[in-house]
Amino acid sequence: MSKKIQAIRGMNDLLPADSNIWSFLDSTISNLLLSYGYKYCRTPNIESTETFARAIGEVTDIVEKEMYTWKDNNGDSLTLRPEGTAGVVRMMIEHNLPREGIQKVFYNGPMFRHERPQKGRYRQFHQVGAEVFGVSDAKIDAELISITQILWKTLGIDAELEINSLGSAQSRASYREILSGYFNDNKDQLDEDSLRRLKTNPLRILDSKNKELESLISGAPKMIDYLDDDSNHHFNALKNYLESLDISYKVNPKLVRGLDYYNQTVFEWISNDLGAQGTICGGGRYDGLVEKMGGNATPAIGFAMGLERIALLIEDKSDQIINKRPHLYFASIGDSANIESMNLSKKIIEALPHITITNDMSIGTLKNQMKKANKSEADFAMILGEQELSEGHISIKPLKGQGVQQSIKLEGIIHHLQEIL
């Protein structure tokens, strides 16, 4: 007997029974972003490895350990995208989009990282991200945070906002030297990972999850104390916007985000309902990235959120927050009635695109079809036999709660459905 074929570990199927939550998330997030004037974009799942190495930084865990990279037949190094921003920046540069004015875009799709799978963290995972190019004012920082807060309210998710400022490139470089000095003075307390980061990017030590380093990190100099005047002004402006929007926040000096390209504003939304994997959305400014990747200097900011983690947070209350589509089950008996059931289904869906119609495909007895209708969780059964068809009528039977079966004229069925659904 041949070995059973299975999905790759950490790359999961979305089963039909679980699809309601994902469809709801996709439409809810997309509609919210469209309402704020963001336009959908899509980049390839595969990019040149250089796209990510240049954007993310070659000495990050993602580039060094987690990317799925290979050489194609031409010898070019290709990579499955581990995050979305680098590809969007490449798209902006390649098509000269910032030249056309402010760009507000969003994307939705799979990302890939070779890491140990755990709850809410997989090797193939899905993100929605929003990116804005061409705006330097803190007003856009506040807009992105406001959008995410509206989303949490819509989904009934309790999340806390943490913010920080990494300052300008100049103030960050000065702070990096100060921080390096502090950690070099305390080298004997650093773990192996932090010693490596001390040589490449000491700010990443602040993001360490090693509890034995908590006291040392808490005593480290704070970036926020070394901001230049422009960075201080930007951060204070953001806080003023958040306070005027009634968005509570906590300034977290240890928040540096995991990628090298961030500057100025960084933020995360944290949920306490997911254990250690509490971050459900993160973002910030990356004003130097477009130029670093070969484009013209362009201020930019964005966020990304992991859909797997959000789906976990709403699965227990999905029945309360997801407005289910009205569902009709169409039972038909006889050749002419079967043909008319298909014609009628097409007309109904054209007129009422928000509903679902299940046509019984077994062509069994009416009794058997009605058994399946009752199991389908449909709201109503539509019943059409040869006799009803000859008389120009169709029967409508409620399948949930109270109500009696009614006979409706065929030409009036769409109007009747509009009244009851």
Short mmCIF file of C-alpha atoms in Angstrom, two decimals:
data_model
loop_
_atom_site.label_atom_id
_atom_site.label_comp_id
_atom_site.label_asym_id
_atom_site.label_seq_id
_atom_site.Cartn_x
_atom_site.Cartn_y
_atom_site.Cartn_z
CA MET A 1 0.00 0.00 0.00
CA SER A 2 1.44 3.38 -1.02
CA LYS A 3 2.21 5.98 1.63
CA LYS A 4 -0.56 8.47 2.33
CA ILE A 5 0.15 11.87 0.77
CA GLN A 6 0.08 14.69 3.32
CA ALA A 7 0.61 18.44 3.36
CA ILE A 8 4.03 19.77 4.29
CA ARG A 9 4.39 20.40 8.02
CA GLY A 10 3.39 23.96 8.84
CA MET A 11 1.51 24.43 5.55
CA ASN A 12 -2.16 23.86 6.20
CA ASP A 13 -5.31 23.25 4.20
CA LEU A 14 -8.28 25.56 4.59
CA LEU A 15 -11.24 23.20 4.81
CA PRO A 16 -14.67 24.17 3.43
CA ALA A 17 -16.18 23.99 6.92
CA ASP A 18 -13.75 26.69 8.13
CA SER A 19 -14.02 28.98 5.12
CA ASN A 20 -16.74 31.29 6.50
CA ILE A 21 -14.33 32.97 8.92
CA TRP A 22 -11.70 33.54 6.24
CA SER A 23 -14.19 34.86 3.68
CA PHE A 24 -15.58 37.19 6.34
CA LEU A 25 -12.11 38.44 7.30
CA ASP A 26 -11.10 39.00 3.68
CA SER A 27 -14.22 41.02 2.86
CA THR A 28 -14.31 42.96 6.17
CA ILE A 29 -10.68 44.06 5.98
CA SER A 30 -10.82 44.82 2.25
CA ASN A 31 -14.00 46.90 2.58
CA LEU A 32 -12.52 48.87 5.49
CA LEU A 33 -9.35 49.70 3.56
CA LEU A 34 -11.31 50.57 0.42
CA SER A 35 -13.40 52.94 2.53
CA TYR A 36 -10.22 54.82 3.43
CA GLY A 37 -9.13 55.10 -0.20
CA TYR A 38 -6.60 52.25 -0.32
CA LYS A 39 -6.37 50.31 -3.59
CA TYR A 40 -5.74 46.59 -3.88
CA CYS A 41 -2.45 45.43 -5.39
CA ARG A 42 -0.84 42.03 -5.87
CA THR A 43 2.82 41.07 -6.20
CA PRO A 44 4.29 37.65 -7.09
CA ASN A 45 4.81 35.00 -4.42
CA ILE A 46 8.34 34.57 -5.78
CA GLU A 47 10.88 37.39 -6.07
CA SER A 48 14.59 37.72 -6.66
CA THR A 49 16.39 36.88 -3.41
CA GLU A 50 18.10 40.27 -3.61
CA THR A 51 14.70 41.97 -3.16
CA PHE A 52 14.46 40.63 0.39
CA ALA A 53 18.16 40.66 1.26
CA ARG A 54 18.41 44.35 0.35
CA ALA A 55 15.14 45.35 2.05
CA ILE A 56 15.09 43.21 5.18
CA GLY A 57 18.85 43.12 5.79
CA GLU A 58 21.23 40.22 5.19
CA VAL A 59 22.03 39.80 8.90
CA THR A 60 18.43 39.26 10.05
CA ASP A 61 17.03 35.90 11.16
CA ILE A 62 14.61 35.95 8.24
CA VAL A 63 17.28 36.20 5.55
CA GLU A 64 19.85 34.04 7.35
CA LYS A 65 17.62 31.20 8.54
CA GLU A 66 13.98 31.37 7.46
CA MET A 67 13.69 32.03 3.72
CA TYR A 68 12.83 29.37 1.15
CA THR A 69 15.53 30.08 -1.45
CA TRP A 70 16.78 28.14 -4.48
CA LYS A 71 18.57 28.57 -7.78
CA ASP A 72 16.45 28.33 -10.93
CA ASN A 73 17.65 26.81 -14.22
CA ASN A 74 19.34 30.08 -15.17
CA GLY A 75 21.29 30.19 -11.93
CA ASP A 76 19.27 33.09 -10.54
CA SER A 77 18.56 33.01 -6.81
CA LEU A 78 14.81 33.08 -6.14
CA THR A 79 12.89 33.23 -2.86
CA LEU A 80 9.34 32.61 -1.70
CA ARG A 81 8.32 35.92 -0.13
CA PRO A 82 8.71 35.94 3.68
CA GLU A 83 6.87 39.28 4.01
CA GLY A 84 4.98 41.71 1.79
CA THR A 85 6.59 45.14 2.02
CA ALA A 86 9.74 44.43 0.01
CA GLY A 87 7.75 43.21 -3.00
CA VAL A 88 5.44 46.24 -2.88
CA VAL A 89 8.44 48.59 -2.74
CA ARG A 90 9.98 46.77 -5.71
CA MET A 91 6.65 47.21 -7.57
CA MET A 92 6.55 50.93 -6.74
CA ILE A 93 10.07 51.45 -8.08
CA GLU A 94 9.70 49.26 -11.18
CA HIS A 95 6.51 51.01 -12.32
CA ASN A 96 7.44 54.54 -11.12
CA LEU A 97 4.20 54.75 -9.13
CA PRO A 98 5.25 57.40 -6.56
CA ARG A 99 5.81 59.78 -9.49
CA GLU A 100 2.03 59.75 -9.98
CA GLY A 101 1.41 61.07 -6.46
CA ILE A 102 0.59 59.57 -3.07
CA GLN A 103 0.13 55.80 -3.26
CA LYS A 104 -2.15 54.04 -0.74
CA VAL A 105 -2.29 50.29 -1.41
CA PHE A 106 -3.09 47.02 0.32
CA TYR A 107 -2.43 43.35 -0.40
CA ASN A 108 -3.61 39.97 0.86
CA GLY A 109 -1.81 36.69 0.36
CA PRO A 110 0.49 33.89 1.53
CA MET A 111 3.97 34.41 2.99
CA PHE A 112 6.56 31.70 3.66
CA ARG A 113 9.12 31.22 6.43
CA HIS A 114 11.03 28.08 7.35
CA GLU A 115 10.59 28.04 11.12
CA ARG A 116 9.21 25.73 13.78
CA PRO A 117 5.40 25.64 13.39
CA GLN A 118 3.32 26.50 16.45
CA LYS A 119 -0.18 27.74 17.14
CA GLY A 120 -0.85 30.82 15.04
CA ARG A 121 2.61 30.65 13.43
CA TYR A 122 3.11 28.50 10.35
CA ARG A 123 5.53 28.00 7.46
CA GLN A 124 2.90 29.19 5.03
CA PHE A 125 0.87 31.95 6.62
CA HIS A 126 -1.36 34.71 5.30
CA GLN A 127 -1.10 38.44 5.76
CA VAL A 128 -3.02 41.54 4.91
CA GLY A 129 -0.80 44.58 4.63
CA ALA A 130 -1.35 48.25 3.85
CA GLU A 131 1.39 50.57 2.59
CA VAL A 132 1.47 54.33 1.92
CA PHE A 133 4.13 56.07 -0.18
CA GLY A 134 4.72 59.80 -0.45
CA VAL A 135 3.45 61.10 2.92
CA SER A 136 5.84 62.15 5.69
CA ASP A 137 3.35 63.70 8.13
CA ALA A 138 2.34 61.84 11.31
CA LYS A 139 -1.27 62.18 10.18
CA ILE A 140 -0.90 59.10 7.97
CA ASP A 141 0.70 57.16 10.85
CA ALA A 142 -2.42 57.92 12.88
CA GLU A 143 -4.73 56.94 10.01
CA LEU A 144 -3.20 53.48 9.71
CA ILE A 145 -3.46 52.94 13.46
CA SER A 146 -7.05 54.22 13.43
CA ILE A 147 -7.98 51.78 10.65
CA THR A 148 -6.69 48.86 12.67
CA GLN A 149 -8.52 50.01 15.80
CA ILE A 150 -11.79 50.13 13.85
CA LEU A 151 -11.10 46.58 12.66
CA TRP A 152 -10.60 45.27 16.20
CA LYS A 153 -13.89 46.87 17.27
CA THR A 154 -15.67 45.32 14.29
CA LEU A 155 -14.25 41.87 15.08
CA GLY A 156 -14.77 42.14 18.84
CA ILE A 157 -11.04 41.71 19.51
CA ASP A 158 -9.51 43.17 22.67
CA ALA A 159 -6.05 44.47 21.76
CA GLU A 160 -3.59 46.97 23.24
CA LEU A 161 -1.54 49.41 21.19
CA GLU A 162 2.19 49.83 21.83
CA ILE A 163 4.17 52.56 20.05
CA ASN A 164 7.75 53.74 19.92
CA SER A 165 9.99 55.96 17.83
CA LEU A 166 13.25 54.73 16.30
CA GLY A 167 14.12 58.26 15.24
CA SER A 168 15.74 59.45 12.05
CA ALA A 169 18.63 57.62 10.40
CA GLN A 170 21.03 60.08 12.00
CA SER A 171 19.66 59.84 15.55
CA ARG A 172 19.37 56.07 15.20
CA ALA A 173 23.05 55.81 14.20
CA SER A 174 24.07 57.87 17.25
CA TYR A 175 21.89 55.78 19.55
CA ARG A 176 23.28 52.57 18.06
CA GLU A 177 26.77 53.56 19.21
CA ILE A 178 25.52 54.35 22.72
CA LEU A 179 23.60 51.06 22.90
CA SER A 180 26.59 49.09 21.60
CA GLY A 181 28.73 50.61 24.34
CA TYR A 182 26.20 49.61 27.00
CA PHE A 183 25.93 46.00 25.84
CA ASN A 184 29.70 45.70 25.29
CA ASP A 185 30.17 46.74 28.92
CA ASN A 186 27.80 43.90 29.89
CA LYS A 187 28.97 41.31 27.37
CA ASP A 188 29.27 38.59 29.99
CA GLN A 189 25.47 38.68 30.53
CA LEU A 190 24.51 38.28 26.85
CA ASP A 191 23.40 34.98 25.33
CA GLU A 192 24.82 33.64 22.06
CA ASP A 193 22.07 35.17 19.92
CA SER A 194 22.51 38.61 21.50
CA LEU A 195 26.29 38.46 21.05
CA ARG A 196 25.73 37.90 17.35
CA ARG A 197 23.25 40.78 17.20
CA LEU A 198 25.71 43.02 19.04
CA LYS A 199 28.01 42.79 16.01
CA THR A 200 25.29 43.21 13.38
CA ASN A 201 22.32 45.13 14.83
CA PRO A 202 22.39 45.85 18.59
CA LEU A 203 18.84 47.29 18.50
CA ARG A 204 17.58 43.75 17.93
CA ILE A 205 18.85 42.76 21.39
CA LEU A 206 16.04 44.92 22.80
CA ASP A 207 13.60 42.53 21.10
CA SER A 208 15.09 39.43 22.77
CA LYS A 209 12.60 36.97 24.27
CA ASN A 210 15.18 35.58 26.71
CA LYS A 211 13.73 36.28 30.18
CA GLU A 212 17.21 36.14 31.73
CA LEU A 213 18.05 39.33 29.82
CA GLU A 214 14.96 41.29 30.94
CA SER A 215 16.76 43.20 33.71
CA LEU A 216 19.74 44.06 31.49
CA ILE A 217 17.49 45.24 28.64
CA SER A 218 15.31 47.29 31.01
CA GLY A 219 18.41 49.16 32.14
CA ALA A 220 19.60 49.91 28.62
CA PRO A 221 19.58 53.50 27.29
CA LYS A 222 16.24 54.33 25.64
CA MET A 223 16.07 55.42 22.01
CA ILE A 224 13.31 57.84 22.90
CA ASP A 225 15.80 59.78 25.06
CA TYR A 226 18.10 60.35 22.09
CA LEU A 227 15.68 61.53 19.41
CA ASP A 228 16.57 64.61 17.38
CA ASP A 229 14.16 67.58 17.26
CA ASP A 230 12.38 66.46 14.06
CA SER A 231 11.87 62.94 15.39
CA ASN A 232 10.55 64.27 18.69
CA HIS A 233 8.14 66.55 16.83
CA HIS A 234 6.89 63.67 14.67
CA PHE A 235 6.37 61.37 17.66
CA ASN A 236 4.59 64.04 19.70
CA ALA A 237 2.34 64.82 16.72
CA LEU A 238 1.41 61.12 16.47
CA LYS A 239 0.55 60.98 20.18
CA ASN A 240 -1.63 64.07 19.81
CA TYR A 241 -3.52 62.47 16.94
CA LEU A 242 -4.04 59.24 18.89
CA GLU A 243 -5.32 61.13 21.93
CA SER A 244 -7.73 63.15 19.78
CA LEU A 245 -8.96 59.88 18.21
CA ASP A 246 -9.47 58.41 21.70
CA ILE A 247 -7.01 55.59 20.94
CA SER A 248 -5.25 54.38 24.08
CA TYR A 249 -1.57 53.55 23.72
CA LYS A 250 1.50 52.59 25.68
CA VAL A 251 4.99 53.84 24.79
CA ASN A 252 7.24 50.76 24.79
CA PRO A 253 10.94 51.75 24.53
CA LYS A 254 11.86 48.10 23.77
CA LEU A 255 9.66 47.98 20.68
CA VAL A 256 11.99 47.94 17.67
CA ARG A 257 10.13 45.58 15.26
CA GLY A 258 12.00 42.70 13.67
CA LEU A 259 13.09 44.21 10.36
CA ASP A 260 16.00 46.54 9.66
CA TYR A 261 14.17 49.00 7.44
CA TYR A 262 12.05 50.72 10.11
CA ASN A 263 12.61 54.31 11.30
CA GLN A 264 10.55 56.88 13.23
CA THR A 265 7.15 55.45 14.20
CA VAL A 266 6.83 51.74 15.00
CA PHE A 267 3.74 50.15 16.50
CA GLU A 268 2.20 46.83 17.45
CA TRP A 269 -1.24 45.67 18.49
CA ILE A 270 -1.04 42.98 21.21
CA SER A 271 -3.76 40.53 22.23
CA ASN A 272 -3.51 38.72 25.55
CA ASP A 273 -5.68 35.88 24.26
CA LEU A 274 -2.98 34.15 22.17
CA GLY A 275 -0.32 33.40 24.77
CA ALA A 276 3.26 34.05 23.68
CA GLN A 277 2.23 34.83 20.10
CA GLY A 278 0.35 37.95 21.13
CA THR A 279 1.22 40.36 18.30
CA ILE A 280 -1.63 40.46 15.77
CA CYS A 281 -0.54 43.52 13.79
CA GLY A 282 2.68 45.46 13.47
CA GLY A 283 3.99 48.27 11.39
CA GLY A 284 5.86 51.51 11.14
CA ARG A 285 7.76 53.95 8.94
CA TYR A 286 10.46 52.95 6.47
CA ASP A 287 11.32 56.31 4.91
CA GLY A 288 14.70 55.20 3.55
CA LEU A 289 13.72 51.87 2.02
CA VAL A 290 12.61 53.03 -1.43
CA GLU A 291 15.91 54.84 -1.96
CA LYS A 292 17.87 51.90 -0.51
CA MET A 293 16.25 49.61 -3.09
CA GLY A 294 17.12 51.88 -6.01
CA GLY A 295 14.23 54.33 -6.21
CA ASN A 296 13.95 58.03 -5.47
CA ALA A 297 13.79 59.11 -1.83
CA THR A 298 10.16 58.52 -0.78
CA PRO A 299 8.64 58.58 2.72
CA ALA A 300 6.66 55.43 3.42
CA ILE A 301 4.77 53.62 6.15
CA GLY A 302 2.77 50.42 6.45
CA PHE A 303 1.44 47.60 8.58
CA ALA A 304 0.84 43.87 8.25
CA MET A 305 -1.44 41.53 10.17
CA GLY A 306 -1.43 37.74 10.34
CA LEU A 307 -4.81 36.30 9.41
CA GLU A 308 -4.22 32.94 11.13
CA ARG A 309 -3.90 34.65 14.50
CA ILE A 310 -6.92 36.86 13.91
CA ALA A 311 -8.97 33.84 12.83
CA LEU A 312 -8.04 32.10 16.10
CA LEU A 313 -9.26 35.13 18.06
CA ILE A 314 -12.70 35.24 16.45
CA GLU A 315 -13.47 31.53 15.91
CA ASP A 316 -15.42 31.20 19.19
CA LYS A 317 -17.65 34.19 18.39
CA SER A 318 -17.92 33.79 14.62
CA ASP A 319 -21.66 33.05 14.84
CA GLN A 320 -22.26 36.42 16.50
CA ILE A 321 -20.16 38.60 14.19
CA ILE A 322 -20.54 36.92 10.81
CA ASN A 323 -23.72 37.81 8.97
CA LYS A 324 -24.51 34.57 7.18
CA ARG A 325 -25.79 34.69 3.63
CA PRO A 326 -29.45 33.66 3.28
CA HIS A 327 -29.46 30.06 2.05
CA LEU A 328 -32.05 28.37 -0.17
CA TYR A 329 -32.17 24.64 -0.91
CA PHE A 330 -33.77 23.83 -4.26
CA ALA A 331 -35.50 20.42 -4.50
CA SER A 332 -36.88 19.47 -7.92
CA ILE A 333 -38.65 16.39 -9.29
CA GLY A 334 -38.91 15.54 -13.00
CA ASP A 335 -36.90 16.44 -16.08
CA SER A 336 -38.73 19.68 -16.89
CA ALA A 337 -38.64 20.78 -13.24
CA ASN A 338 -34.90 20.03 -13.04
CA ILE A 339 -34.22 22.24 -16.05
CA GLU A 340 -36.48 25.01 -14.71
CA SER A 341 -34.79 24.83 -11.28
CA MET A 342 -31.47 25.69 -12.94
CA ASN A 343 -32.98 28.54 -14.97
CA LEU A 344 -34.77 29.90 -11.92
CA SER A 345 -31.63 29.68 -9.75
CA LYS A 346 -29.72 31.74 -12.30
CA LYS A 347 -32.42 34.44 -12.38
CA ILE A 348 -32.66 34.58 -8.57
CA ILE A 349 -28.90 34.93 -8.07
CA GLU A 350 -28.69 37.62 -10.76
CA ALA A 351 -31.38 39.56 -8.90
CA LEU A 352 -30.24 38.70 -5.35
CA PRO A 353 -26.46 38.15 -5.43
CA HIS A 354 -26.20 38.16 -1.62
CA ILE A 355 -27.89 34.76 -1.25
CA THR A 356 -26.75 31.14 -1.60
CA ILE A 357 -28.70 28.52 -3.53
CA THR A 358 -27.96 24.81 -3.26
CA ASN A 359 -29.50 22.81 -6.08
CA ASP A 360 -30.07 19.17 -5.14
CA MET A 361 -27.95 17.15 -7.56
CA SER A 362 -29.04 13.66 -6.54
CA ILE A 363 -32.39 13.84 -8.40
CA GLY A 364 -33.74 11.46 -5.75
CA THR A 365 -37.21 11.26 -4.26
CA LEU A 366 -38.69 14.40 -2.73
CA LYS A 367 -38.48 12.76 0.70
CA ASN A 368 -34.74 12.16 0.35
CA GLN A 369 -34.15 15.64 -1.04
CA MET A 370 -35.98 17.20 1.90
CA LYS A 371 -33.88 15.17 4.34
CA LYS A 372 -30.79 16.73 2.81
CA ALA A 373 -32.42 20.16 2.82
CA ASN A 374 -33.01 19.88 6.58
CA LYS A 375 -29.38 18.86 7.15
CA SER A 376 -28.03 21.66 4.96
CA GLU A 377 -28.83 24.42 7.48
CA ALA A 378 -30.60 26.30 4.71
CA ASP A 379 -33.22 28.88 5.67
CA PHE A 380 -35.84 27.80 3.14
CA ALA A 381 -36.49 24.93 0.75
CA MET A 382 -37.87 25.68 -2.69
CA ILE A 383 -39.80 22.74 -4.10
CA LEU A 384 -40.63 22.38 -7.76
CA GLY A 385 -42.30 19.32 -9.31
CA GLU A 386 -43.92 18.70 -12.70
CA GLN A 387 -47.39 19.50 -11.32
CA GLU A 388 -46.25 22.82 -9.72
CA LEU A 389 -44.50 23.71 -12.94
CA SER A 390 -47.59 23.04 -15.07
CA GLU A 391 -49.64 25.22 -12.71
CA GLY A 392 -47.01 28.02 -12.70
CA HIS A 393 -46.32 27.74 -8.97
CA ILE A 394 -43.41 26.88 -6.66
CA SER A 395 -43.52 25.88 -2.98
CA ILE A 396 -41.47 27.64 -0.30
CA LYS A 397 -40.97 25.83 3.02
CA PRO A 398 -39.24 27.41 6.06
CA LEU A 399 -36.58 25.09 7.49
CA LYS A 400 -35.87 27.02 10.68
CA GLY A 401 -38.29 28.06 13.40
CA GLN A 402 -41.97 28.80 12.77
CA GLY A 403 -43.70 29.11 9.44
CA VAL A 404 -45.77 27.09 7.02
CA GLN A 405 -45.17 25.97 3.47
CA GLN A 406 -46.52 28.43 0.89
CA SER A 407 -47.32 28.15 -2.79
CA ILE A 408 -46.03 31.16 -4.77
CA LYS A 409 -46.53 32.07 -8.42
CA LEU A 410 -43.34 31.48 -10.40
CA GLU A 411 -43.31 34.99 -11.85
CA GLY A 412 -43.53 36.44 -8.32
CA ILE A 413 -40.81 34.34 -6.67
CA ILE A 414 -38.04 36.98 -6.81
CA HIS A 415 -40.30 39.64 -5.28
CA HIS A 416 -41.34 37.17 -2.54
CA LEU A 417 -37.72 36.29 -1.75
CA GLN A 418 -36.83 39.97 -1.53
CA GLU A 419 -39.51 40.33 1.15
CA ILE A 420 -38.55 37.33 3.28
CA LEU A 421 -34.72 37.32 3.03
#
